Amino acid sequence: MSTNVAEVLDNAPDKLKPKGRDAGATDTFFYDNKIVRDFGIATVFWGVAGMLIGVIIAFQLANPDVNMGNQYTTFGRVRPLHTNAVVFAFVGNAIFMGVYYSLQRLCKARMYSNLLSKIHFWGWQTVIVLAVITLPLGMTSSKEYAELEWPIDILLTVIWVVFGWNMFGTIAKRREKHMYVAIWFYIATFLTVAVLHIVNSYALPVNLFKSYSGYAGVQDALVQWWYGHNAVAFFLTTPFLGLMYYFLPKAANRPVYSYRLSIIHFWSLIFIYIWAGPHHLLYTSLPDWAQSLGVAFSVMLLAPSWGGMINGLLTLRGAWDKVREEPILKFMVVAITAYGMATFEGPMLSLKNVNAIAHFTDWIVAHVHVGALGWNGFLTFAMLYWLFPRLYKTELFSKKMANAHFWLGTLGILFYAIPMYWAGFTQGLMWKQFTAEGTLQYSNFLETVLQIVPMYYLRGIGGIFYLSGVFLMVYNLYKTAKSGSLVANERTEAPVIVKAESANAGHWHAWIEKRPMQMAIWATVAILIGGLVEFIPAFVIKSNVPTIASVKPYTSLELQGRDLYIKEGCVNCHTQMVRPFRSETERYGEYSKAGEFVYDHNFLWGSKRTGPDLHRVGGKYPHSWHYHHMMDPTSMSPGSIMPAYPWLFEQEIDMSTTQAKLKTLKQLGVPYEEEYIANANEELMAQATVITGQLAKEGIEVSPETEIVALIAYLQRLGTDIKVKDEVK
């Protein structure tokens, strides 16, 4: 074959020879390594960026000066940028890198379309760049792991379809009839993420930069955490399990321990996982039956999760001597162990007695990062170290450097997780501590925050260790690439399939392992059942969300203030959900009722209390307190780690959007009168003038058009629709 064939293959047909007519005939074709390399470089780049942002926000929680004093770099705005960068940019590109490499070899076929591969790559990077631009600007839906606004959601959907088209096209033209277990996980990932994204992203646009969720309150919370939990399951777990089933046997040069166990692992995992979302909402206003379903299936989830972990670790039987020498295997062993730890802790945290202490604390942050840093991070590093020498036909530049990366990364995980567990235990216990006289021992929430600030510094140091290891990897991979030459199109041969074998030949499960459409259909059925069982009663049976006559829609000023609360990312640090515990009702007031949230598009219950719960803050303090607190938090709460928000006192409310927002919410069922919508800005100014008048009596002069006035109006409304205790401790 001509030596320059590889140069013209980028747009050439996959097959260079027609299928043979004899059983012994072979096809010569070329794997596309360039797209794997591209996703690999993107993985490294976004990994560094996302982790660097993570280190910055870690120190922001320890020292508010690290917020840098401007609105685009506060913790509230940058924290979702960090999660999107590490989840969708770093981990997402790693998934595509691994899938594009392994799928071609498992199918014995080049990717279906070079053009689709390129569209997928550049489209995915475009989505990430748009996230980098919009999130610091405060353009966010506030939904965890789904913060991007509707135009980007649509683009993301299109790019995901392109990925699926390319993947299923490759599977359809495969030369290897049997679909290995890794492909099952890839199929389930594509289908489930598509369903999750489309359902959770249902929203009605106000304009190009703003939308409101199509769901409200309790129902929005149920959908969001069905999505949030299963985004972890089907974006951070199932694709990585598929990659584990491919790359671990390759790296260890050992077959998978048990193929039968992989069958049980796959089907039980995708069926059970989808039910467990409500465990994120225990003791909230979610109906008890939904909470109980979440708990039951979360406990069951331990079995298939550990089945996968055991299958992975036992694959190394007879190869443990290699673990001492090979940094790639070290990364893989710790990754699988971290997966086992995280998937044991998840069911444990779903038990109500444990959740009552752990929820809203840094314990959850530690739990998430054991999985993210250990499972996703370390398995990604292992894949990069394994792939780059093969893509460039050379040896890894330095095993010693890779080993140093491993130990720095491990040290980073320990320095991150242990202080966060300590902080979480401390928070959970201090929040619930009563004196012998029956009063809260730590009645000032800030006392519990100041106690754990040293842990936040240690967490930041752990991040520096972890990131330092990544910088070593960047240099190591760069030198590896420089020492070799990219094999953009890798020549290979595979036997021609003359006649398909019987679909029922061999193992009992073989009938579906050779039929991708049936596999896709049954996987879809498996993941839809749990969601439908939870959603249909929650949406259809009205008694699940009892209405409260005194609950009214937000005024136009309060709505603008609520959107500012969302824009500034306040939900990242403050919850709006008082749980029915004595420790919480004594501290905050009456516990939260489902009917109070019927007009909340989007829900703002939150998942972490770095600051106190705000659902009953309305009327607790005078307007002047909120004014001074937003200007300089330490003036009202000495030692506060909250940053100042001086721009709220300079920027004016965007009143050009008021009517459009009210009209959009009316379409979603919020009972605004047409007359009120027509006079929305007049009503806004009337209420704002009342607030500024009251502030003037305390010597504070502020324009009624400024954003701080709208935010004060919103905060003063919270929790006042129903009767609460006269005194809130």
XYZ file of C-alpha atoms in Angstrom, residues 6-704:
699
model
C -2.979 7.852 5.490
C -2.766 11.453 4.394
C -5.857 11.205 2.203
C -7.911 8.941 4.418
C -9.481 11.632 6.593
C -12.440 11.872 4.231
C -12.100 8.500 2.559
C -14.582 5.622 2.905
C -13.981 3.329 5.831
C -13.327 0.200 3.755
C -10.493 0.102 1.272
C -11.325 -3.322 -0.087
C -14.690 -4.834 -0.917
C -15.929 -7.552 1.352
C -14.437 -10.864 0.549
C -16.561 -13.726 -0.604
C -14.673 -16.397 1.307
C -14.805 -17.089 5.000
C -11.102 -16.339 5.336
C -11.202 -12.967 3.586
C -10.232 -9.807 5.452
C -10.898 -6.101 5.190
C -8.153 -3.519 5.536
C -9.291 -0.277 7.113
C -8.007 2.549 9.299
C -8.933 3.612 12.836
C -9.365 7.358 13.328
C -6.848 8.281 16.040
C -6.894 11.997 15.303
C -10.324 12.493 16.873
C -9.147 10.538 19.933
C -6.089 12.793 20.184
C -8.256 15.919 19.844
C -10.572 14.868 22.658
C -7.511 13.921 24.723
C -6.000 17.382 24.373
C -9.360 18.969 25.217
C -9.600 16.724 28.289
C -6.244 17.915 29.573
C -6.891 21.586 28.804
C -10.319 21.749 30.426
C -9.133 19.593 33.314
C -6.476 22.162 34.192
C -8.956 25.031 33.765
C -11.751 23.414 35.790
C -9.473 22.316 38.628
C -7.763 25.715 38.797
C -11.183 27.328 39.203
C -11.935 24.719 41.871
C -8.833 25.696 43.852
C -9.806 29.376 43.620
C -13.349 28.851 44.895
C -12.047 26.588 47.677
C -10.037 29.512 49.030
C -12.947 31.908 48.424
C -14.869 30.018 51.107
C -11.943 30.368 53.482
C -11.212 34.022 52.730
C -13.809 36.292 51.052
C -11.057 38.571 49.691
C -10.311 35.842 47.124
C -13.641 36.768 45.476
C -11.569 39.613 43.961
C -14.174 42.314 44.590
C -16.036 42.146 41.279
C -19.303 40.579 40.282
C -17.866 38.153 37.702
C -15.583 36.273 40.091
C -17.739 35.715 43.191
C -18.213 32.211 44.527
C -21.907 32.281 43.608
C -21.189 32.880 39.944
C -17.977 30.885 39.568
C -18.980 27.728 41.449
C -21.316 26.543 38.625
C -18.523 27.348 36.174
C -16.267 24.959 38.120
C -18.851 22.146 38.150
C -19.601 22.543 34.435
C -15.893 22.698 33.585
C -14.976 19.527 35.455
C -18.143 17.542 34.679
C -18.936 18.395 31.073
C -15.579 19.742 29.850
C -12.996 17.559 31.623
C -14.996 14.374 32.215
C -17.127 14.834 29.089
C -14.137 15.081 26.773
C -12.533 12.138 28.592
C -15.628 10.029 27.911
C -15.547 10.862 24.207
C -11.798 10.236 24.040
C -12.226 6.778 25.538
C -15.376 5.910 23.596
C -13.959 6.963 20.212
C -10.850 4.868 20.820
C -12.481 1.755 22.278
C -15.632 1.677 20.123
C -13.660 1.499 16.879
C -11.627 -1.438 18.146
C -14.549 -3.256 19.725
C -16.569 -2.894 16.511
C -13.573 -3.502 14.226
C -14.648 -0.435 12.259
C -13.656 3.171 11.749
C -16.057 5.750 13.166
C -19.146 6.054 11.003
C -18.419 9.602 9.792
C -15.360 11.811 9.951
C -17.624 14.839 9.516
C -19.856 13.867 12.455
C -16.769 13.315 14.587
C -15.546 16.825 13.816
C -18.967 18.401 14.384
C -19.181 16.564 17.693
C -15.742 17.738 18.808
C -16.064 21.394 17.875
C -19.715 21.567 18.906
C -18.904 20.237 22.375
C -16.081 22.735 22.805
C -18.445 25.513 21.675
C -20.939 24.551 24.396
C -18.166 24.722 26.990
C -16.935 28.114 25.769
C -20.506 29.455 25.927
C -20.708 28.194 29.523
C -17.445 29.992 30.323
C -18.936 33.223 28.943
C -22.494 33.071 30.293
C -22.122 31.674 33.810
C -19.865 34.457 35.181
C -22.321 36.938 33.622
C -25.032 35.454 35.846
C -26.987 33.810 33.019
C -28.100 30.695 34.831
C -31.172 28.574 35.448
C -29.849 27.850 38.984
C -30.486 24.104 38.482
C -27.508 22.107 39.707
C -25.507 20.538 36.840
C -28.062 22.083 34.437
C -27.363 25.788 34.856
C -26.970 26.642 31.165
C -29.707 28.725 29.591
C -32.083 27.463 26.915
C -30.186 28.328 23.680
C -27.135 26.452 24.951
C -29.373 23.583 26.070
C -30.672 23.275 22.505
C -27.146 23.320 21.071
C -26.105 20.700 23.617
C -29.023 18.500 22.515
C -28.012 18.772 18.863
C -24.388 17.880 19.602
C -25.454 14.941 21.762
C -27.607 13.641 18.881
C -24.589 13.962 16.572
C -22.577 11.848 19.016
C -25.322 9.210 19.122
C -25.676 9.193 15.350
C -21.957 8.597 14.964
C -21.909 5.935 17.670
C -24.895 3.941 16.417
C -23.676 4.286 12.825
C -20.377 2.736 13.868
C -22.138 -0.066 15.726
C -24.345 -0.733 12.690
C -21.363 -1.252 10.363
C -19.280 -3.238 12.842
C -17.312 -6.277 11.709
C -17.471 -7.849 15.177
C -21.054 -9.057 15.616
C -20.831 -9.494 19.370
C -21.171 -6.258 21.350
C -18.800 -6.261 24.298
C -20.084 -5.064 27.698
C -18.430 -1.650 27.319
C -20.716 -0.901 24.358
C -23.790 -1.675 26.454
C -22.767 1.026 28.895
C -22.114 3.486 26.046
C -25.599 2.840 24.624
C -27.275 3.264 28.026
C -25.309 6.467 28.624
C -26.369 8.051 25.348
C -30.056 7.175 25.712
C -30.425 8.062 29.376
C -28.554 11.358 29.226
C -30.747 12.344 26.280
C -33.920 11.613 28.262
C -32.621 13.346 31.395
C -31.512 16.473 29.557
C -34.693 16.915 27.527
C -37.076 16.389 30.454
C -35.168 18.535 32.958
C -34.472 21.345 30.494
C -38.146 21.964 29.714
C -38.476 25.711 30.130
C -40.269 28.711 28.643
C -37.981 31.492 27.377
C -38.423 35.110 28.443
C -35.738 36.268 26.033
C -32.460 34.968 24.617
C -30.763 35.047 28.023
C -33.541 34.151 30.464
C -36.101 31.384 30.887
C -38.319 29.880 33.585
C -38.604 26.176 34.301
C -41.753 24.507 33.048
C -42.113 22.946 36.489
C -42.640 24.665 39.824
C -41.792 24.013 43.450
C -42.047 20.401 44.587
C -42.423 19.051 41.053
C -39.433 21.066 39.831
C -37.383 19.719 42.744
C -38.387 16.132 41.952
C -37.476 16.493 38.265
C -34.235 18.320 39.028
C -32.936 15.700 41.451
C -34.121 12.868 39.223
C -31.862 14.578 36.687
C -29.119 15.600 39.155
C -28.717 12.158 40.680
C -28.837 10.397 37.341
C -26.506 12.875 35.669
C -23.998 11.537 38.199
C -25.177 8.012 37.401
C -25.211 8.170 33.625
C -22.553 10.763 32.871
C -20.042 10.205 35.642
C -20.635 6.492 36.259
C -21.995 4.316 33.428
C -19.666 5.598 30.669
C -16.697 5.231 33.001
C -17.762 1.700 33.846
C -17.774 0.952 30.124
C -14.304 2.497 29.846
C -13.167 0.481 32.865
C -14.336 -2.737 31.192
C -12.198 -1.884 28.150
C -9.082 -0.159 29.455
C -8.517 -2.141 32.677
C -8.185 -5.546 30.949
C -5.982 -3.887 28.317
C -3.695 -2.274 30.884
C -3.520 -5.402 33.071
C -3.382 -7.808 30.108
C -6.030 -9.896 31.842
C -9.597 -10.803 30.807
C -12.550 -9.412 32.751
C -13.040 -11.498 35.885
C -16.668 -12.464 35.248
C -18.701 -11.804 32.131
C -21.835 -13.097 33.852
C -21.313 -10.604 36.651
C -21.001 -7.821 34.081
C -24.429 -8.769 32.673
C -26.059 -8.605 36.118
C -24.100 -5.442 36.905
C -25.319 -3.652 33.775
C -29.040 -4.399 33.847
C -29.522 -4.054 37.597
C -27.527 -0.800 37.698
C -29.402 1.018 34.938
C -32.789 -0.142 36.260
C -32.219 0.708 39.932
C -30.185 3.910 39.567
C -32.995 5.893 37.969
C -35.284 5.532 41.021
C -32.892 6.913 43.613
C -33.088 10.683 42.928
C -35.526 11.525 45.765
C -32.883 10.630 48.366
C -31.534 14.153 47.703
C -34.806 15.550 49.061
C -35.315 13.685 52.339
C -37.208 15.599 55.047
C -38.184 18.261 52.502
C -41.661 19.112 51.233
C -41.499 16.233 48.742
C -44.284 13.683 49.450
C -43.220 10.917 51.846
C -43.977 8.124 49.373
C -41.468 9.571 46.889
C -38.836 9.946 49.603
C -39.367 6.320 50.661
C -38.974 5.103 47.075
C -35.704 6.999 46.827
C -34.397 5.448 50.046
C -35.401 1.888 49.144
C -33.801 1.919 45.712
C -30.714 3.725 46.985
C -30.057 0.914 49.444
C -30.596 -1.670 46.689
C -28.128 0.240 44.514
C -25.247 -0.939 46.677
C -25.400 -4.459 45.215
C -24.893 -3.707 41.500
C -22.430 -0.924 42.266
C -20.216 -3.175 44.312
C -20.678 -5.923 41.744
C -18.951 -3.647 39.246
C -16.221 -2.698 41.693
C -15.513 -6.337 42.570
C -15.488 -7.303 38.901
C -12.936 -4.563 38.269
C -10.621 -5.371 41.157
C -10.732 -9.135 40.560
C -9.789 -8.538 36.933
C -6.362 -7.755 38.382
C -6.018 -11.273 39.794
C -2.542 -12.487 38.975
C -1.468 -8.982 37.984
C -0.988 -7.303 41.352
C 2.770 -7.490 40.925
C 2.347 -5.134 37.954
C 0.532 -2.607 40.143
C 3.761 -1.973 42.043
C 5.551 -1.050 38.837
C 2.911 0.446 36.551
C 1.508 3.904 37.410
C -1.427 3.312 35.045
C -2.584 0.355 37.129
C -2.054 2.336 40.338
C -4.432 5.003 39.054
C -6.960 2.360 38.034
C -6.880 0.532 41.360
C -7.465 3.731 43.334
C -10.155 4.807 40.855
C -12.115 1.583 41.285
C -11.626 1.687 45.059
C -12.917 5.279 45.137
C -15.925 4.135 43.096
C -16.590 1.445 45.683
C -16.247 3.909 48.569
C -18.545 6.475 46.962
C -21.175 3.880 46.047
C -21.174 2.507 49.589
C -21.485 5.967 51.079
C -24.317 6.996 48.742
C -26.776 4.346 49.997
C -25.627 5.034 53.579
C -26.350 8.759 53.181
C -29.799 7.933 51.829
C -30.800 6.402 55.177
C -32.979 8.980 56.899
C -31.182 8.907 60.231
C -27.821 9.523 58.539
C -29.234 12.031 56.061
C -30.704 14.099 58.894
C -27.165 14.863 60.056
C -25.272 14.904 56.751
C -27.570 16.767 54.362
C -26.695 20.408 53.601
C -23.225 19.913 55.188
C -19.714 19.543 53.786
C -20.008 15.799 54.309
C -21.863 15.710 50.971
C -19.104 17.779 49.349
C -16.520 15.236 50.546
C -18.631 12.337 49.276
C -19.006 13.874 45.821
C -15.309 14.658 45.488
C -14.153 11.179 46.498
C -16.048 10.017 43.424
C -15.045 12.918 41.175
C -11.341 13.126 42.082
C -10.807 9.417 42.682
C -13.099 7.599 40.264
C -13.421 10.041 37.352
C -10.132 11.864 37.740
C -7.846 8.907 38.307
C -9.448 6.711 35.639
C -9.119 9.597 33.170
C -5.434 10.013 34.038
C -4.902 6.277 33.550
C -6.539 6.405 30.118
C -4.430 9.396 29.076
C -1.205 7.701 30.156
C -2.230 4.507 28.335
C -3.454 6.203 25.148
C -0.836 8.831 24.348
C 2.075 6.405 23.831
C -0.131 4.304 21.527
C -1.449 7.286 19.578
C 2.094 8.531 19.015
C 3.768 5.091 18.672
C 6.303 5.748 21.401
C 6.993 5.097 25.087
C 5.676 7.191 27.959
C 8.238 9.924 28.559
C 8.620 9.291 32.312
C 7.105 6.611 34.525
C 8.712 8.285 37.522
C 6.827 11.472 36.751
C 3.587 9.500 36.363
C 4.228 7.855 39.748
C 4.847 11.278 41.285
C 1.547 12.419 39.780
C -0.173 9.431 41.368
C 1.132 10.203 44.847
C 0.435 13.937 44.555
C -3.097 13.144 43.404
C -3.659 10.663 46.222
C -2.338 13.162 48.761
C -4.607 15.803 47.233
C -7.682 13.586 47.639
C -6.819 12.910 51.294
C -6.187 16.584 52.056
C -9.484 17.421 50.384
C -11.752 14.672 51.690
C -10.666 14.282 55.319
C -11.082 17.990 56.254
C -14.438 18.088 54.456
C -15.664 15.009 56.307
C -14.503 16.610 59.555
C -16.246 19.864 58.634
C -19.427 17.997 57.730
C -19.558 16.058 60.988
C -18.887 19.283 62.902
C -21.641 21.203 61.109
C -24.239 18.465 61.424
C -23.660 18.079 65.150
C -23.359 21.792 65.990
C -26.591 22.625 64.157
C -28.475 20.118 66.310
C -26.819 20.752 69.684
C -29.097 21.902 72.532
C -28.176 23.096 76.016
C -29.417 21.448 79.196
C -32.059 24.211 79.347
C -33.436 23.180 75.956
C -32.147 26.084 73.871
C -29.862 25.923 70.857
C -26.255 25.891 72.011
C -25.060 27.563 68.805
C -27.971 29.862 68.064
C -25.851 32.065 65.802
C -25.286 30.131 62.575
C -22.012 31.972 62.016
C -20.479 30.160 65.000
C -20.742 26.900 63.081
C -19.123 28.466 60.009
C -16.126 29.967 61.803
C -15.435 26.608 63.427
C -14.685 24.967 60.062
C -12.764 27.724 58.224
C -9.419 25.920 58.913
C -10.888 22.881 57.144
C -11.597 25.061 54.102
C -7.936 26.093 53.977
C -6.849 22.448 54.156
C -9.305 21.589 51.371
C -7.686 24.294 49.220
C -4.238 22.858 49.933
C -5.529 19.446 48.848
C -6.680 21.006 45.599
C -3.209 22.458 45.031
C -1.632 19.022 45.521
C -4.089 17.438 43.078
C -3.610 20.187 40.483
C 0.178 19.998 40.823
C -0.006 16.358 39.802
C -2.073 17.329 36.764
C 0.611 19.835 35.712
C 3.163 17.017 35.889
C 0.900 14.943 33.642
C 0.591 17.786 31.138
C 4.381 17.986 30.818
C 4.736 14.201 30.674
C 2.145 13.833 27.916
C 3.630 16.750 25.970
C 7.092 15.208 26.039
C 5.603 11.831 25.111
C 3.885 13.334 22.080
C 7.033 15.202 21.049
C 9.079 11.988 21.145
C 6.775 10.209 18.694
C 4.556 10.917 15.713
C 0.767 10.827 15.689
C -0.655 7.848 13.839
C -3.743 9.733 12.687
C -5.062 6.748 10.729
C -4.040 3.411 12.190
C -4.019 0.602 9.626
C -5.597 -2.671 10.703
C -7.312 -5.750 9.289
C -10.369 -7.690 10.371
C -12.129 -10.786 9.038
C -15.039 -10.178 6.699
C -18.410 -11.224 8.097
C -19.774 -13.530 5.419
C -22.772 -14.827 7.276
C -24.150 -13.666 10.597
C -24.177 -16.286 13.310
C -27.427 -17.267 14.922
C -28.481 -14.568 17.346
C -29.188 -17.233 19.954
C -25.853 -19.010 19.659
C -23.623 -19.299 22.721
C -24.491 -17.722 26.074
C -28.179 -17.117 26.905
C -27.569 -13.357 26.845
C -26.062 -13.511 23.345
C -29.417 -12.890 21.630
C -29.308 -9.219 22.698
C -25.533 -8.767 22.581
C -25.684 -8.992 18.790
C -28.741 -6.785 18.355
C -28.036 -3.109 19.088
C -31.606 -1.934 18.458
C -33.072 -4.444 20.897
C -30.360 -3.532 23.398
C -31.251 0.150 23.028
C -34.999 -0.467 23.346
C -34.737 -2.601 26.468
C -32.219 -0.245 28.071
C -34.637 2.639 27.433
C -37.507 0.683 28.980
C -35.347 -0.081 32.023
C -34.495 3.573 32.653
C -37.985 4.956 31.942
C -39.887 2.834 34.454
C -38.536 4.485 37.599
C -39.034 8.028 36.335
C -42.604 7.381 35.213
C -43.563 5.725 38.504
C -42.314 8.797 40.395
C -43.495 11.535 38.028
C -47.035 10.469 37.133
C -48.432 10.520 40.699
C -46.448 13.656 41.579
C -47.933 15.583 38.655
C -51.404 14.030 38.406
C -52.519 13.583 42.031
C -53.134 17.093 43.367
C -52.986 16.053 47.026
C -49.230 15.593 46.621
C -48.907 19.377 46.602
C -51.677 20.791 48.849
C -52.400 24.410 47.975
C -52.417 27.191 50.582
C -54.912 30.008 49.986
C -52.647 32.682 51.477
C -49.793 31.940 49.053
C -49.764 34.589 46.323
C -47.510 35.169 43.283
C -44.480 37.410 43.664
C -44.955 41.103 42.967
C -43.065 42.507 39.981
C -40.379 43.960 42.267
C -40.032 40.728 44.253
C -39.755 38.747 41.020
C -36.933 40.983 39.804
C -35.261 40.534 43.191
C -35.678 36.768 42.970
C -34.004 36.751 39.571
C -31.114 38.750 41.037
C -30.851 36.134 43.800
C -30.562 33.507 41.043
C -28.126 35.617 38.999
C -25.750 36.077 41.941
C -25.807 32.350 42.733
C -27.095 32.798 46.283
C -28.619 29.311 46.061
C -25.083 27.880 46.105
C -24.687 28.846 49.761
C -28.224 29.309 51.128
C -31.087 26.852 51.254
C -34.773 27.712 51.286
C -36.082 24.585 52.964
C -36.712 24.380 56.702
C -36.889 20.699 57.570
C -39.263 19.402 60.281
C -36.588 19.074 62.975
C -36.788 20.881 66.297
C -33.251 22.154 65.734
C -34.366 23.833 62.504
C -37.752 25.175 63.587
C -36.111 26.687 66.676
C -33.439 28.329 64.535
C -35.446 29.384 61.494
C -39.163 29.107 62.182
C -42.042 26.976 60.903
C -41.001 24.102 58.663
C -41.542 24.524 54.913
C -44.806 23.381 53.285
C -45.237 22.057 49.741
C -47.949 24.583 48.952
C -45.618 27.527 49.571
C -43.623 26.816 46.420
C -46.371 26.477 43.805
C -45.301 29.680 42.030
C -41.553 29.064 42.262
C -40.191 28.671 38.727
C -37.397 27.558 39.331
C -37.302 26.033 42.812
C -34.510 27.333 45.073
C -34.319 24.777 47.886
C -30.532 24.483 47.529
C -28.251 21.614 48.477
C -25.635 23.210 50.743
C -25.738 25.533 53.781
C -22.599 27.582 53.833
C -24.888 30.292 55.184
C -28.184 29.958 57.087
C -31.485 28.883 55.556
C -33.466 31.851 54.230
C -36.970 30.478 53.820
C -38.238 32.319 56.913
C -35.962 35.353 56.709
C -38.796 37.661 55.606
C -39.519 40.246 58.314
C -36.795 38.930 60.588
C -34.578 41.974 60.037
C -35.301 45.579 58.986
C -34.546 46.726 55.436
C -31.452 48.514 56.693
C -29.964 45.261 57.981
C -30.137 43.697 54.511
C -28.781 46.914 52.976
C -25.709 46.946 55.199
C -25.281 43.175 55.017
C -25.056 43.208 51.228
C -22.704 46.199 51.255
C -20.403 44.745 53.920
C -21.437 41.384 55.434
C -18.990 41.721 58.332
C -20.740 44.908 59.518
C -23.778 42.808 60.458
C -22.074 39.447 60.995
C -18.478 39.870 62.240
C -16.250 37.181 60.755
C -18.631 36.398 57.893
C -17.065 34.670 54.869
C -19.703 36.086 52.521
C -18.353 38.534 49.896
C -19.693 42.078 49.512
C -21.976 42.989 46.599
C -21.313 46.715 45.970
C -22.502 46.576 42.342
C -26.060 45.962 43.527
C -26.042 49.536 44.845
C -24.920 50.954 41.489
C -26.748 48.911 38.867
C -30.381 49.549 38.027
C -33.145 46.982 37.711
C -33.697 45.963 34.097
C -37.325 47.014 33.950
C -37.497 46.311 30.217
C -37.896 42.616 31.095
C -40.597 42.928 33.769
C -43.679 42.485 31.607
C -42.109 39.693 29.551
C -41.258 37.804 32.748
C -44.795 38.115 34.098
C -46.313 37.049 30.769
C -44.056 34.004 30.635
C -44.990 32.970 34.173
C -48.669 33.492 33.381
C -48.270 31.034 30.493
C -46.837 28.577 33.019
C -49.917 28.908 35.224
C -49.010 31.694 37.660
C -52.250 33.706 38.105
C -51.159 37.220 37.137
C -53.960 39.524 35.980
C -53.576 41.211 32.593
C -54.061 44.596 34.218
C -51.266 43.902 36.682
C -48.936 42.845 33.863
C -49.769 46.001 31.906
C -48.879 48.157 34.922
C -46.022 45.955 36.162
C -43.320 48.610 36.246
C -45.597 51.171 37.898
C -46.372 48.578 40.601
C -42.653 47.843 40.862
C -41.752 51.492 41.390
C -44.545 51.986 43.929
C -43.261 49.125 46.111
C -39.644 50.202 45.625
C -40.504 53.731 46.724
C -42.044 52.411 49.935
C -38.847 50.462 50.707
C -36.551 53.402 49.951
C -38.769 55.628 52.084
C -38.348 53.301 55.045
C -34.588 53.204 54.434
C -34.516 57.023 54.342
C -35.989 57.121 57.852
C -32.825 55.303 58.995
C -30.558 57.732 57.161
C -29.985 55.585 54.063
C -30.495 57.295 50.733
C -30.854 54.936 47.779
C -32.575 55.170 44.410
C -35.680 52.961 44.039
